[in-house]
Tab-separated table of C-alpha atoms and ligand atoms in Angstrom:
chain	number	residue	atom	x	y	z
C	25	UNK	CA	-110.229	74.703	-202.552
C	26	UNK	CA	-109.338	71.640	-204.599
C	27	UNK	CA	-112.136	69.536	-203.137
C	28	UNK	CA	-114.680	71.764	-204.827
C	29	UNK	CA	-113.770	70.316	-208.192
C	30	UNK	CA	-113.743	66.697	-207.167
C	31	UNK	CA	-116.335	64.030	-207.678
C	32	UNK	CA	-117.706	62.873	-204.312
C	33	UNK	CA	-118.495	59.215	-203.703
C	34	UNK	CA	-121.274	58.692	-201.157
C	35	UNK	CA	-124.365	56.641	-200.486
C	36	UNK	CA	-127.820	57.265	-201.934
C	37	UNK	CA	-131.143	55.430	-202.042
C	38	UNK	CA	-131.731	54.800	-205.743
C	39	UNK	CA	-135.021	53.800	-207.378
C	40	UNK	CA	-133.886	51.791	-210.423
C	41	UNK	CA	-137.298	51.155	-211.967
C	42	UNK	CA	-141.028	51.634	-211.371
C	43	UNK	CA	-142.312	49.306	-208.651
C	44	UNK	CA	-138.845	48.356	-207.363
C	45	UNK	CA	-137.926	49.133	-203.748
C	46	UNK	CA	-135.244	51.721	-203.032
C	47	UNK	CA	-131.733	50.320	-203.017
C	48	UNK	CA	-128.837	51.929	-201.132
C	49	UNK	CA	-125.881	52.286	-203.509
C	50	UNK	CA	-122.566	54.046	-203.759
C	51	UNK	CA	-123.038	56.941	-206.197
C	52	UNK	CA	-120.762	59.578	-207.694
C	53	UNK	CA	-121.813	63.205	-207.296
C	54	UNK	CA	-120.180	65.582	-209.780
C	55	UNK	CA	-119.045	69.058	-208.703
C	56	UNK	CA	-121.492	71.944	-209.079
C	57	UNK	CA	-121.446	73.781	-212.412
C	58	UNK	CA	-121.898	77.547	-212.702
C	59	UNK	CA	-124.937	78.705	-210.722
C	60	UNK	CA	-125.159	75.435	-208.785
C	61	UNK	CA	-124.553	74.405	-205.185
C	62	UNK	CA	-123.361	71.031	-203.820
C	63	UNK	CA	-124.899	70.208	-200.454
C	64	UNK	CA	-124.134	67.620	-197.804
C	65	UNK	CA	-127.599	66.381	-196.831
C	66	UNK	CA	-127.736	65.943	-193.052
C	67	UNK	CA	-131.423	65.072	-192.595
C	68	UNK	CA	-134.377	64.189	-194.767
C	69	UNK	CA	-138.050	63.569	-194.182
C	70	UNK	CA	-140.105	61.058	-196.130
C	71	UNK	CA	-143.217	62.474	-197.763
C	72	UNK	CA	-145.964	60.306	-199.212
C	73	UNK	CA	-145.178	61.902	-202.592
C	74	UNK	CA	-141.896	59.914	-202.664
C	75	UNK	CA	-144.053	56.765	-202.552
C	76	UNK	CA	-145.926	57.939	-205.673
C	77	UNK	CA	-142.540	58.304	-207.385
C	78	UNK	CA	-141.623	54.678	-206.606
C	79	UNK	CA	-144.975	53.512	-207.947
C	80	UNK	CA	-144.553	55.530	-211.163
C	81	UNK	CA	-147.558	57.708	-210.326
C	82	UNK	CA	-145.810	61.099	-210.155
C	83	UNK	CA	-145.782	62.967	-213.490
C	84	UNK	CA	-142.643	63.305	-215.625
C	85	UNK	CA	-140.260	61.163	-213.563
C	86	UNK	CA	-137.532	59.307	-215.434
C	87	UNK	CA	-135.795	56.298	-213.864
C	88	UNK	CA	-133.348	55.517	-212.366
C	89	UNK	CA	-133.916	58.360	-209.936
C	90	UNK	CA	-132.880	59.461	-206.440
C	91	UNK	CA	-136.095	60.595	-204.701
C	92	UNK	CA	-136.463	62.684	-201.527
C	93	UNK	CA	-137.509	66.328	-201.472
C	94	UNK	CA	-137.671	67.239	-197.762
C	95	UNK	CA	-134.030	67.738	-196.832
C	96	UNK	CA	-131.719	70.040	-194.942
C	97	UNK	CA	-127.957	70.244	-195.059
C	98	UNK	CA	-124.736	72.184	-195.305
C	99	UNK	CA	-123.217	73.743	-198.426
C	100	UNK	CA	-120.094	71.760	-199.411
C	101	UNK	CA	-119.045	73.781	-202.470
C	102	UNK	CA	-120.474	76.286	-204.909
C	103	UNK	CA	-120.140	76.713	-208.667
C	104	UNK	CA	-119.005	79.835	-210.495
C	105	UNK	CA	-121.103	82.927	-209.923
C	106	UNK	CA	-122.945	81.711	-206.828
C	107	UNK	CA	-123.249	84.577	-204.350
C	108	UNK	CA	-126.184	83.864	-202.022
C	109	UNK	CA	-124.589	80.924	-200.155
C	110	UNK	CA	-121.060	79.788	-199.312
C	111	UNK	CA	-119.496	76.535	-198.043
C	112	UNK	CA	-120.531	75.855	-194.446
C	113	UNK	CA	-123.929	77.602	-194.686
C	114	UNK	CA	-126.949	75.654	-193.450
C	115	UNK	CA	-129.559	75.423	-196.208
C	116	UNK	CA	-132.859	73.865	-197.219
C	117	UNK	CA	-133.147	72.703	-200.845
C	118	UNK	CA	-136.625	73.795	-201.937
C	119	UNK	CA	-138.749	71.539	-204.179
C	120	UNK	CA	-140.223	74.548	-206.003
C	121	UNK	CA	-137.831	77.093	-207.494
C	122	UNK	CA	-137.924	80.778	-206.693
C	123	UNK	CA	-136.092	82.766	-209.381
C	124	UNK	CA	-137.401	86.023	-207.925
C	125	UNK	CA	-137.795	87.576	-211.386
C	126	UNK	CA	-140.657	85.916	-213.283
C	127	UNK	CA	-144.234	87.227	-213.198
C	128	UNK	CA	-145.287	84.492	-210.761
C	129	UNK	CA	-142.387	85.184	-208.372
C	130	UNK	CA	-143.215	88.903	-208.474
C	131	UNK	CA	-146.917	88.191	-207.774
C	132	UNK	CA	-147.453	87.989	-203.994
C	133	UNK	CA	-150.407	85.598	-204.546
C	134	UNK	CA	-148.388	82.983	-206.482
C	135	UNK	CA	-145.637	80.531	-205.586
C	136	UNK	CA	-145.401	78.793	-208.968
C	137	UNK	CA	-142.109	80.075	-210.369
C	138	UNK	CA	-141.993	79.864	-214.167
C	139	UNK	CA	-138.543	78.259	-213.923
C	140	UNK	CA	-140.269	75.267	-212.337
C	141	UNK	CA	-139.295	71.763	-213.400
C	142	UNK	CA	-142.847	70.472	-212.954
C	143	UNK	CA	-143.951	71.476	-216.436
C	144	UNK	CA	-141.073	69.684	-218.171
C	145	UNK	CA	-140.813	65.961	-218.892
C	146	UNK	CA	-137.421	65.460	-217.322
C	147	UNK	CA	-135.656	65.097	-214.010
C	148	UNK	CA	-132.387	66.710	-214.921
C	149	UNK	CA	-130.879	69.963	-213.738
C	150	UNK	CA	-131.804	73.111	-215.717
C	151	UNK	CA	-128.985	72.491	-218.244
C	152	UNK	CA	-130.570	69.057	-218.974
C	153	UNK	CA	-127.717	67.039	-217.480
C	154	UNK	CA	-127.403	65.026	-214.263
C	155	UNK	CA	-124.761	65.270	-211.537
C	156	UNK	CA	-125.357	61.661	-210.368
C	157	UNK	CA	-123.916	58.408	-211.693
C	158	UNK	CA	-124.000	54.887	-210.280
C	159	UNK	CA	-122.363	51.774	-211.759
C	160	UNK	CA	-121.661	53.779	-214.926
C	161	UNK	CA	-125.295	54.801	-215.402
C	162	UNK	CA	-126.792	58.286	-215.316
C	163	UNK	CA	-129.174	58.721	-212.360
C	164	UNK	CA	-131.958	61.330	-212.471
C	165	UNK	CA	-132.667	64.049	-209.954
C	166	UNK	CA	-136.085	64.495	-208.320
C	167	UNK	CA	-137.588	67.974	-207.992
C	168	UNK	CA	-133.988	69.271	-208.099
C	169	UNK	CA	-133.605	68.070	-204.498
C	170	UNK	CA	-132.859	64.287	-204.322
C	171	UNK	CA	-132.420	64.378	-200.555
C	172	UNK	CA	-132.118	60.554	-200.371
C	173	UNK	CA	-128.440	61.089	-201.295
C	174	UNK	CA	-125.701	62.079	-198.840
C	175	UNK	CA	-124.611	64.788	-201.317
C	176	UNK	CA	-126.716	66.497	-203.944
C	177	UNK	CA	-126.308	69.315	-206.464
C	178	UNK	CA	-129.051	71.901	-206.971
C	179	UNK	CA	-129.464	75.299	-208.653
C	180	UNK	CA	-128.646	78.347	-206.548
C	181	UNK	CA	-132.213	79.603	-206.941
C	182	UNK	CA	-133.591	76.495	-205.212
C	183	UNK	CA	-131.220	76.901	-202.234
C	184	UNK	CA	-132.531	78.728	-199.181
C	185	UNK	CA	-130.062	79.792	-196.512
C	186	UNK	CA	-131.304	79.243	-192.959
C	187	UNK	CA	-130.210	80.219	-189.448
C	188	UNK	CA	-126.891	78.655	-188.385
C	189	UNK	CA	-128.534	77.507	-185.126
C	190	UNK	CA	-131.414	75.649	-186.839
C	191	UNK	CA	-131.621	71.917	-185.950
C	192	UNK	CA	-131.427	70.258	-189.388
C	193	UNK	CA	-133.291	67.105	-188.319
C	194	UNK	CA	-136.333	69.250	-187.507
C	195	UNK	CA	-136.267	72.034	-190.085
C	196	UNK	CA	-135.969	69.589	-192.994
C	197	UNK	CA	-139.774	69.307	-192.692
C	198	UNK	CA	-140.028	72.924	-193.889
C	199	UNK	CA	-138.935	71.643	-197.310
C	200	UNK	CA	-142.324	70.054	-197.960
C	201	UNK	CA	-144.665	68.530	-195.353
C	202	UNK	CA	-144.943	71.296	-192.807
C	203	UNK	CA	-144.952	74.133	-195.353
C	204	UNK	CA	-147.612	72.350	-197.413
C	205	UNK	CA	-150.094	71.613	-194.631
C	206	UNK	CA	-149.636	74.828	-192.690
C	207	UNK	CA	-149.637	76.901	-195.889
C	208	UNK	CA	-152.789	75.164	-197.175
C	209	UNK	CA	-154.649	76.625	-194.185
C	210	UNK	CA	-152.914	80.014	-194.039
C	211	UNK	CA	-152.180	80.858	-197.688
C	212	UNK	CA	-154.561	78.759	-199.787
C	213	UNK	CA	-157.744	78.607	-197.691
C	214	UNK	CA	-156.975	81.786	-195.715
C	215	UNK	CA	-158.788	80.344	-192.684
C	216	UNK	CA	-160.532	83.082	-190.666
C	217	UNK	CA	-160.614	83.381	-186.863
C	218	UNK	CA	-163.646	81.681	-185.332
C	219	UNK	CA	-164.263	79.462	-188.369
C	220	UNK	CA	-164.760	75.692	-188.496
C	221	UNK	CA	-162.369	73.312	-190.303
C	222	UNK	CA	-162.130	69.635	-191.235
C	223	UNK	CA	-158.816	67.943	-192.052
C	224	UNK	CA	-158.960	64.554	-193.820
C	225	UNK	CA	-155.756	62.548	-193.269
C	226	UNK	CA	-153.413	63.009	-190.314
C	227	UNK	CA	-149.992	62.247	-191.749
C	228	UNK	CA	-147.187	64.797	-191.567
C	229	UNK	CA	-148.990	67.086	-194.013
C	230	UNK	CA	-152.469	66.780	-192.466
C	231	UNK	CA	-151.166	67.398	-188.938
C	232	UNK	CA	-149.462	70.532	-190.257
C	233	UNK	CA	-152.816	71.638	-191.709
C	234	UNK	CA	-154.341	71.175	-188.227
C	235	UNK	CA	-151.579	73.434	-186.866
C	236	UNK	CA	-152.304	76.025	-189.576
C	237	UNK	CA	-156.049	76.036	-188.788
C	238	UNK	CA	-155.283	76.478	-185.098
C	239	UNK	CA	-152.787	79.291	-185.743
C	240	UNK	CA	-155.412	81.036	-187.893
C	241	UNK	CA	-157.815	80.988	-184.935
C	242	UNK	CA	-160.312	78.324	-186.036
C	243	UNK	CA	-162.827	77.601	-183.272
C	244	UNK	CA	-163.427	73.977	-184.245
C	245	UNK	CA	-161.087	71.607	-186.063
C	246	UNK	CA	-162.451	68.185	-186.972
C	247	UNK	CA	-159.655	65.678	-187.717
C	248	UNK	CA	-160.493	62.576	-189.767
C	249	UNK	CA	-158.415	59.407	-190.183
C	250	UNK	CA	-158.988	55.651	-190.415
C	251	UNK	CA	-156.000	55.144	-188.101
C	252	UNK	CA	-157.093	56.140	-184.589
C	253	UNK	CA	-153.471	56.109	-183.390
C	254	UNK	CA	-153.165	59.503	-185.096
C	255	UNK	CA	-155.777	61.152	-182.875
C	256	UNK	CA	-153.630	61.874	-179.792
C	257	UNK	CA	-151.123	63.886	-181.825
C	258	UNK	CA	-153.906	65.681	-183.716
C	259	UNK	CA	-155.508	66.753	-180.406
C	260	UNK	CA	-152.156	67.896	-179.063
C	261	UNK	CA	-151.761	70.106	-182.148
C	262	UNK	CA	-155.231	71.661	-182.018
C	263	UNK	CA	-157.903	69.246	-183.255
C	264	UNK	CA	-161.118	69.633	-181.237
C	265	UNK	CA	-162.873	66.501	-182.581
C	266	UNK	CA	-161.355	63.327	-184.033
C	267	UNK	CA	-163.417	60.918	-186.091
C	268	UNK	CA	-162.824	57.591	-187.753
C	269	UNK	CA	-165.149	57.232	-190.781
C	270	UNK	CA	-165.229	53.459	-190.162
C	271	UNK	CA	-167.029	54.005	-186.841
C	272	UNK	CA	-170.136	55.288	-188.685
C	273	UNK	CA	-172.684	53.681	-190.980
C	274	UNK	CA	-173.455	56.950	-192.764
C	275	UNK	CA	-170.958	58.779	-194.989
C	276	UNK	CA	-168.453	60.923	-193.100
C	277	UNK	CA	-169.621	64.105	-194.878
C	278	UNK	CA	-173.061	63.597	-193.313
C	279	UNK	CA	-171.498	63.095	-189.888
C	280	UNK	CA	-169.530	66.352	-190.242
C	281	UNK	CA	-172.533	68.266	-191.596
C	282	UNK	CA	-174.618	67.170	-188.610
C	283	UNK	CA	-171.825	68.018	-186.166
C	284	UNK	CA	-171.475	71.548	-187.509
C	285	UNK	CA	-175.008	72.394	-188.658
C	286	UNK	CA	-174.284	73.199	-192.305
C	287	UNK	CA	-170.802	71.797	-192.861
C	288	UNK	CA	-167.455	73.384	-192.069
C	289	UNK	CA	-166.146	76.661	-193.468
C	290	UNK	CA	-162.914	75.040	-194.700
C	291	UNK	CA	-162.078	71.421	-195.494
C	292	UNK	CA	-158.759	69.881	-196.529
C	293	UNK	CA	-158.152	66.559	-198.280
C	294	UNK	CA	-154.662	65.452	-197.245
C	295	UNK	CA	-154.799	61.761	-198.193
C	296	UNK	CA	-154.800	61.499	-201.984
C	297	UNK	CA	-157.964	59.502	-202.775
C	298	UNK	CA	-160.878	60.330	-205.073
C	299	UNK	CA	-163.510	59.181	-202.537
C	300	UNK	CA	-162.115	61.330	-199.724
C	301	UNK	CA	-161.801	64.292	-202.118
C	302	UNK	CA	-165.539	63.971	-202.725
C	303	UNK	CA	-166.206	63.605	-198.995
C	304	UNK	CA	-164.054	66.639	-198.146
C	305	UNK	CA	-165.806	68.757	-200.779
C	306	UNK	CA	-169.240	67.718	-199.498
C	307	UNK	CA	-168.174	68.424	-195.890
C	308	UNK	CA	-167.758	72.168	-196.362
C	309	UNK	CA	-170.874	74.301	-196.352
C	310	UNK	CA	-172.797	74.373	-199.624
C	311	UNK	CA	-172.455	78.100	-200.290
C	312	UNK	CA	-169.361	79.727	-198.819
C	313	UNK	CA	-167.408	76.554	-198.012
C	314	UNK	CA	-163.866	76.232	-199.331
C	315	UNK	CA	-162.286	72.815	-199.930
C	316	UNK	CA	-158.554	72.542	-200.550
C	317	UNK	CA	-157.168	69.508	-202.369
C	318	UNK	CA	-153.727	68.795	-200.917
C	319	UNK	CA	-153.452	65.042	-201.555
C	320	UNK	CA	-152.178	63.777	-204.874
C	321	UNK	CA	-153.992	61.431	-207.223
C	322	UNK	CA	-151.913	59.437	-209.725
C	323	UNK	CA	-151.062	61.637	-212.709
C	324	UNK	CA	-153.511	61.206	-215.580
C	325	UNK	CA	-156.330	59.925	-213.373
C	326	UNK	CA	-159.781	61.521	-213.401
C	327	UNK	CA	-162.180	62.391	-210.620
C	328	UNK	CA	-165.928	62.829	-210.935
C	329	UNK	CA	-168.071	64.979	-208.674
C	330	UNK	CA	-171.731	65.908	-208.484
C	331	UNK	CA	-171.823	69.377	-210.162
C	332	UNK	CA	-174.425	70.531	-207.613
C	333	UNK	CA	-171.640	70.529	-205.026
C	334	UNK	CA	-170.071	73.498	-206.821
C	335	UNK	CA	-173.195	75.080	-208.315
C	336	UNK	CA	-174.471	75.976	-204.873
C	337	UNK	CA	-171.397	78.160	-204.358
C	338	UNK	CA	-168.639	76.046	-202.835
C	339	UNK	CA	-165.033	76.709	-203.854
C	340	UNK	CA	-162.756	73.776	-204.676
C	341	UNK	CA	-159.090	74.584	-205.029
C	342	UNK	CA	-155.709	72.943	-205.086
C	343	UNK	CA	-152.433	73.912	-203.504
C	344	UNK	CA	-148.817	73.477	-204.479
C	345	UNK	CA	-146.712	73.233	-201.336
C	346	UNK	CA	-149.253	75.270	-199.421
C	347	UNK	CA	-148.718	78.362	-201.569
C	348	UNK	CA	-145.417	78.823	-199.749
C	349	UNK	CA	-142.930	81.265	-201.234
C	350	UNK	CA	-139.875	79.462	-199.950
C	351	UNK	CA	-137.263	82.199	-200.274
M	405	LIG	P1	-149.258	60.047	-195.014
M	405	LIG	O1	-149.318	58.733	-195.718
M	405	LIG	O2	-148.235	60.260	-193.955
M	405	LIG	O3	-150.692	60.361	-194.336
M	405	LIG	C1	-151.909	60.007	-194.914
M	405	LIG	C2	-152.931	59.759	-193.791
M	405	LIG	O4	-154.201	59.482	-194.395
M	405	LIG	C3	-152.589	58.563	-192.899
M	405	LIG	O5	-152.647	58.954	-191.536
M	405	LIG	C4	-153.675	57.531	-193.256
M	405	LIG	O6	-154.036	56.701	-192.150
M	405	LIG	C5	-154.818	58.417	-193.683
M	405	LIG	N1	-155.782	57.757	-194.565
M	405	LIG	C6	-155.540	56.872	-195.557
M	405	LIG	N2	-156.683	56.492	-196.147
M	405	LIG	C7	-157.678	57.144	-195.505
M	405	LIG	C8	-159.101	57.178	-195.657
M	405	LIG	N3	-159.728	56.452	-196.609
M	405	LIG	N4	-159.822	57.982	-194.828
M	405	LIG	C9	-159.214	58.708	-193.864
M	405	LIG	N5	-157.880	58.728	-193.687
M	405	LIG	C10	-157.119	57.954	-194.494
M	405	LIG	O7	-149.111	61.131	-196.173
M	405	LIG	P2	-148.488	62.619	-196.142
M	405	LIG	O8	-147.009	62.560	-196.352
M	405	LIG	O9	-149.027	63.365	-194.985
M	405	LIG	O10	-149.105	63.194	-197.506
M	405	LIG	C11	-150.521	63.320	-197.659
M	405	LIG	C12	-150.887	63.630	-199.105
M	405	LIG	O11	-150.430	64.945	-199.451
M	405	LIG	C13	-150.249	62.691	-200.133
M	405	LIG	O12	-151.190	62.450	-201.159
M	405	LIG	C14	-149.081	63.512	-200.657
M	405	LIG	O13	-148.663	63.100	-201.935
M	405	LIG	C15	-149.722	64.883	-200.683
M	405	LIG	N6	-148.794	66.032	-200.742
M	405	LIG	C16	-149.165	67.069	-201.534
M	405	LIG	C17	-148.388	68.207	-201.583
M	405	LIG	C18	-148.813	69.379	-202.410
M	405	LIG	O14	-147.968	70.242	-202.743
M	405	LIG	N7	-150.071	69.501	-202.754
M	405	LIG	C19	-147.200	68.284	-200.834
M	405	LIG	C20	-146.880	67.207	-199.999
M	405	LIG	C21	-147.691	66.074	-199.955
M	406	LIG	ZN1	-143.665	66.281	-200.278
M	407	LIG	ZN1	-139.704	82.731	-210.820
C-alpha cells in the first residue's frame, strides 16, 4: 500500500519549551522504519506526569516534545519485519517497553525492560532519530508514545494488540493511570485479603489504587484528599472512609493511626509531594506496614525522613507503572 510510505500531516499538541503551554500545531509524521508501527491515536488520557513534562520536572526530556503516554488507537501501517500487529488492529502503545528477552522481561517479578528509554538522556526512537517534524524543526517523542498527536510512530515491542471490540476511549487508561494504581496494590504491595489500606490522592491513579485494594479483598480502605469532591467516586469504587487532612488539627498520619489502632497494613502516596510521602509512610504500621510511593517528585529533588520510621520494620518501596507487565 502506497500510503504506508507517505508522510502524514496531522495535528499534535506540542510543548515547545519548558514552562510554555501546549500548542496545537500541524506536524509531519514520517513512515515507520523497520521494526516500527505507525498508529492513528483515537483516544488519550491526561496523566499528571504530562504536567511534570511541561514544567521540565521529568528526567531526560528534550524539547520541543509531544507529550501524552496514555493512548489507544489503530495501526495505520507497519515497517519492515513487523509481525505482531497489522494495519487495522486496535492497540495500546505502552510507556514501558517489553522486549520479552532481557533478564528483567524474563523475571516474573520485574517489569523494567532493559530496552527502556528511561535510563537514556533522550526522547528519540531506539535508532536515535525522531519521526516528528513541525515548521521544519525536529520534535521529540515522549516515552515512545506521544499520544497527544493524531498519528505516532513507536517500536513494535511497545505495541500491545488488544481486543477488536475494546472501546478505545476507555481502555486508553490501561496505558498508564489504571495499570499504575491498580498494579501498585496488586503487584507492588501485594495487598492481602482482610487488610487495611490508605490511599493518599484520589486522581485517576489513586482511584485505581482504591480499586486494586478492593479487588485484593481489603477490609478497610481509607481515602485521603484535600478536594472533597473526590470522595463520592472513591466510595463508589471501594473506599470505606474518606478524610480531608485540612479538617483536622493533628497530622493526618495520627488521625489514620488512631482510626486503625496501629496504622494501616498498606499505604500509597499517589500525589507526588514530599510531605504526603512522609505522612503515607508514617500511616502504615511501624513493623509490618508497607508504603508504596507512586507519586513523582521532580527529578533531582531529595526527600528526608525520620530513620526510625524504617528502623522499626516498615517497608518503603516505589513502583513503575504498578509493576505491570504490559504485554
Ligand atoms: P491527579 O493530579 O489527577 O491527582 C492528584 C490528587 O491528589 C488530586 O485529587 C489532588 O486533589 C490530590 N492532592 C493534591 N495535594 C494533596 C495533598 N496535599 N493532600 C492530599 N491530597 C492532595 O494526578 P494523577 O494523574 O492521579 O497522578 C498522581 C501521581 O502519580 C502524580 O505524581 C503522577 O506523576 C504519578 N504517577 C506515577 C506513575 C508511576 O509509574 N509511578 C504513573 C502514573 C502517575
Ligand atoms: Zn502516566
Ligand atoms: Zn526486556
